[in-house]
Short mmCIF file of C-alpha atoms in Angstrom, two decimals:
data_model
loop_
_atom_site.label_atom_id
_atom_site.label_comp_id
_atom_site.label_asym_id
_atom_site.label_seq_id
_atom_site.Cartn_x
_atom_site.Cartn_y
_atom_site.Cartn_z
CA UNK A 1 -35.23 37.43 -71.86
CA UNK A 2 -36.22 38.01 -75.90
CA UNK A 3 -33.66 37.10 -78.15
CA UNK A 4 -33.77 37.48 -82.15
CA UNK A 5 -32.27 35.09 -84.49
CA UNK A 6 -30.28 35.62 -87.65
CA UNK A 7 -33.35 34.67 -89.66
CA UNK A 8 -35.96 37.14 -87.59
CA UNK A 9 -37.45 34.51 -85.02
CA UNK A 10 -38.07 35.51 -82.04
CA UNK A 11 -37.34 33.76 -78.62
CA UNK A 12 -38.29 34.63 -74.81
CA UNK A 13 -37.90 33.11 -72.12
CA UNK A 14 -39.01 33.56 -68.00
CA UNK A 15 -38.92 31.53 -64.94
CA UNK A 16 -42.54 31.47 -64.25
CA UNK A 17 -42.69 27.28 -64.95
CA UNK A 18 -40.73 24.46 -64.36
CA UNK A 19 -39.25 23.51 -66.89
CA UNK A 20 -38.92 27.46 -68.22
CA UNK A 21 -41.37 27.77 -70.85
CA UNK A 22 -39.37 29.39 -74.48
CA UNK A 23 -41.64 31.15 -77.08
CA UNK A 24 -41.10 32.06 -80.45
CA UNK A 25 -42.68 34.43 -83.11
CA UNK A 26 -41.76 34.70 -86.66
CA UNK A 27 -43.67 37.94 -87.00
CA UNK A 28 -42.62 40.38 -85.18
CA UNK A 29 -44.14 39.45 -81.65
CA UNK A 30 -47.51 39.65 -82.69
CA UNK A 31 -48.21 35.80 -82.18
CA UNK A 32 -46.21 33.49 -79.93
CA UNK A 33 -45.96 29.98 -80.53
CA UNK A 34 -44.58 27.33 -77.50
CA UNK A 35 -41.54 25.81 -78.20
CA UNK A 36 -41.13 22.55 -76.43
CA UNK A 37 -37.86 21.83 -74.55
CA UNK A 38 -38.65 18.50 -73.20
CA UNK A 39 -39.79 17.75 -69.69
CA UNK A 40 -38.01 16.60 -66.32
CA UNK A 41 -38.27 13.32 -66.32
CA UNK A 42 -36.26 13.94 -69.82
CA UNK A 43 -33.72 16.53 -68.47
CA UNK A 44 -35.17 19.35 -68.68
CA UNK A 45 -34.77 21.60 -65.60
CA UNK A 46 -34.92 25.22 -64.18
CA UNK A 47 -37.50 27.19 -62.34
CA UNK A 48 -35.27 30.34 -61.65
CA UNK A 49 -33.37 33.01 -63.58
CA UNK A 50 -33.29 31.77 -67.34
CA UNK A 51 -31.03 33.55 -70.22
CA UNK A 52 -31.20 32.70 -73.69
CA UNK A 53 -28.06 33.72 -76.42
CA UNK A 54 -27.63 33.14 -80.25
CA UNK A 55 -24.55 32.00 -81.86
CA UNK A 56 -23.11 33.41 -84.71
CA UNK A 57 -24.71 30.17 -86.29
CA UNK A 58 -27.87 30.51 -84.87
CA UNK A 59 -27.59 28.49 -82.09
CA UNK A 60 -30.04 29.16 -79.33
CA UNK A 61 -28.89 28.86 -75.88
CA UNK A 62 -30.96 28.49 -72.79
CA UNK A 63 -29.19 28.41 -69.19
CA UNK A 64 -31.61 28.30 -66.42
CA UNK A 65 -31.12 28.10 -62.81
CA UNK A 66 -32.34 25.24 -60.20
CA UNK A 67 -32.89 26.60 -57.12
CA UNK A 68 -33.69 24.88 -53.87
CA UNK A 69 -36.32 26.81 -51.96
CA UNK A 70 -35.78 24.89 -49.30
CA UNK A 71 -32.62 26.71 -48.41
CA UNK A 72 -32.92 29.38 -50.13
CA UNK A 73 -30.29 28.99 -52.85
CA UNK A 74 -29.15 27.43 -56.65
CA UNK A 75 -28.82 24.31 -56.55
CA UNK A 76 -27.64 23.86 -60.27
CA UNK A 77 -27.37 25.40 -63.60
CA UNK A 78 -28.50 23.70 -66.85
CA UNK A 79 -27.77 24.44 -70.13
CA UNK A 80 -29.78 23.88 -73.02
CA UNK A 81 -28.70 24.01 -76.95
CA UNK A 82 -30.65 23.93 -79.90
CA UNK A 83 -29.78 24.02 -83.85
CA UNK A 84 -33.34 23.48 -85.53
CA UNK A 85 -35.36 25.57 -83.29
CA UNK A 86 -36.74 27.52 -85.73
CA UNK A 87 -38.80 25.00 -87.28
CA UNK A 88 -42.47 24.93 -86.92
CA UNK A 89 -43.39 23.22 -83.62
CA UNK A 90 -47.32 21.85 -83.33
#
């Protein structure tokens, strides 16, 4: 999922990693930059189908999906919100 904020940052997102790993690049996609969005043991939780959405404020949204591989289905859906995401992350 890429998603482009108001002020031209970039954002993707996949389920390749627990918790889903979120990108960003302020020029154009031609560097990416990880954004950190905390770990389990702090909340952080998903290692399914992710979607990301911007507000009208620039919000970003992330909604991921737990699922249990156990049994073969979601378990739970988290939700994720962010309003200073665009700042520089090291």
């Amino acid at each position: 999922m890429v998603v482009a904020h108001p002020g031209g940052t970039l954002f993707v997102t996949g389920y390749w990693d627990t918790p889903p790993p979120v990108w960003k690049s302020t020029d154009n996609g031609s560097t990416w930059t990880r954004v950190p969005v905390g770990t389990a043991a702090e909340g952080a939780a998903g290692n399914s189908d992710s979607d990301m959405a911007v507000g009208p404020d620039g919000t970003i949204y992330l909604i991921t999906l737990v699922f249990d591989r156990t049994v073969l289905k979601g378990a739970s859906v988290h939700v994720a919100v962010s309003l200073d995401c665009i700042r520089t992350q090291r």
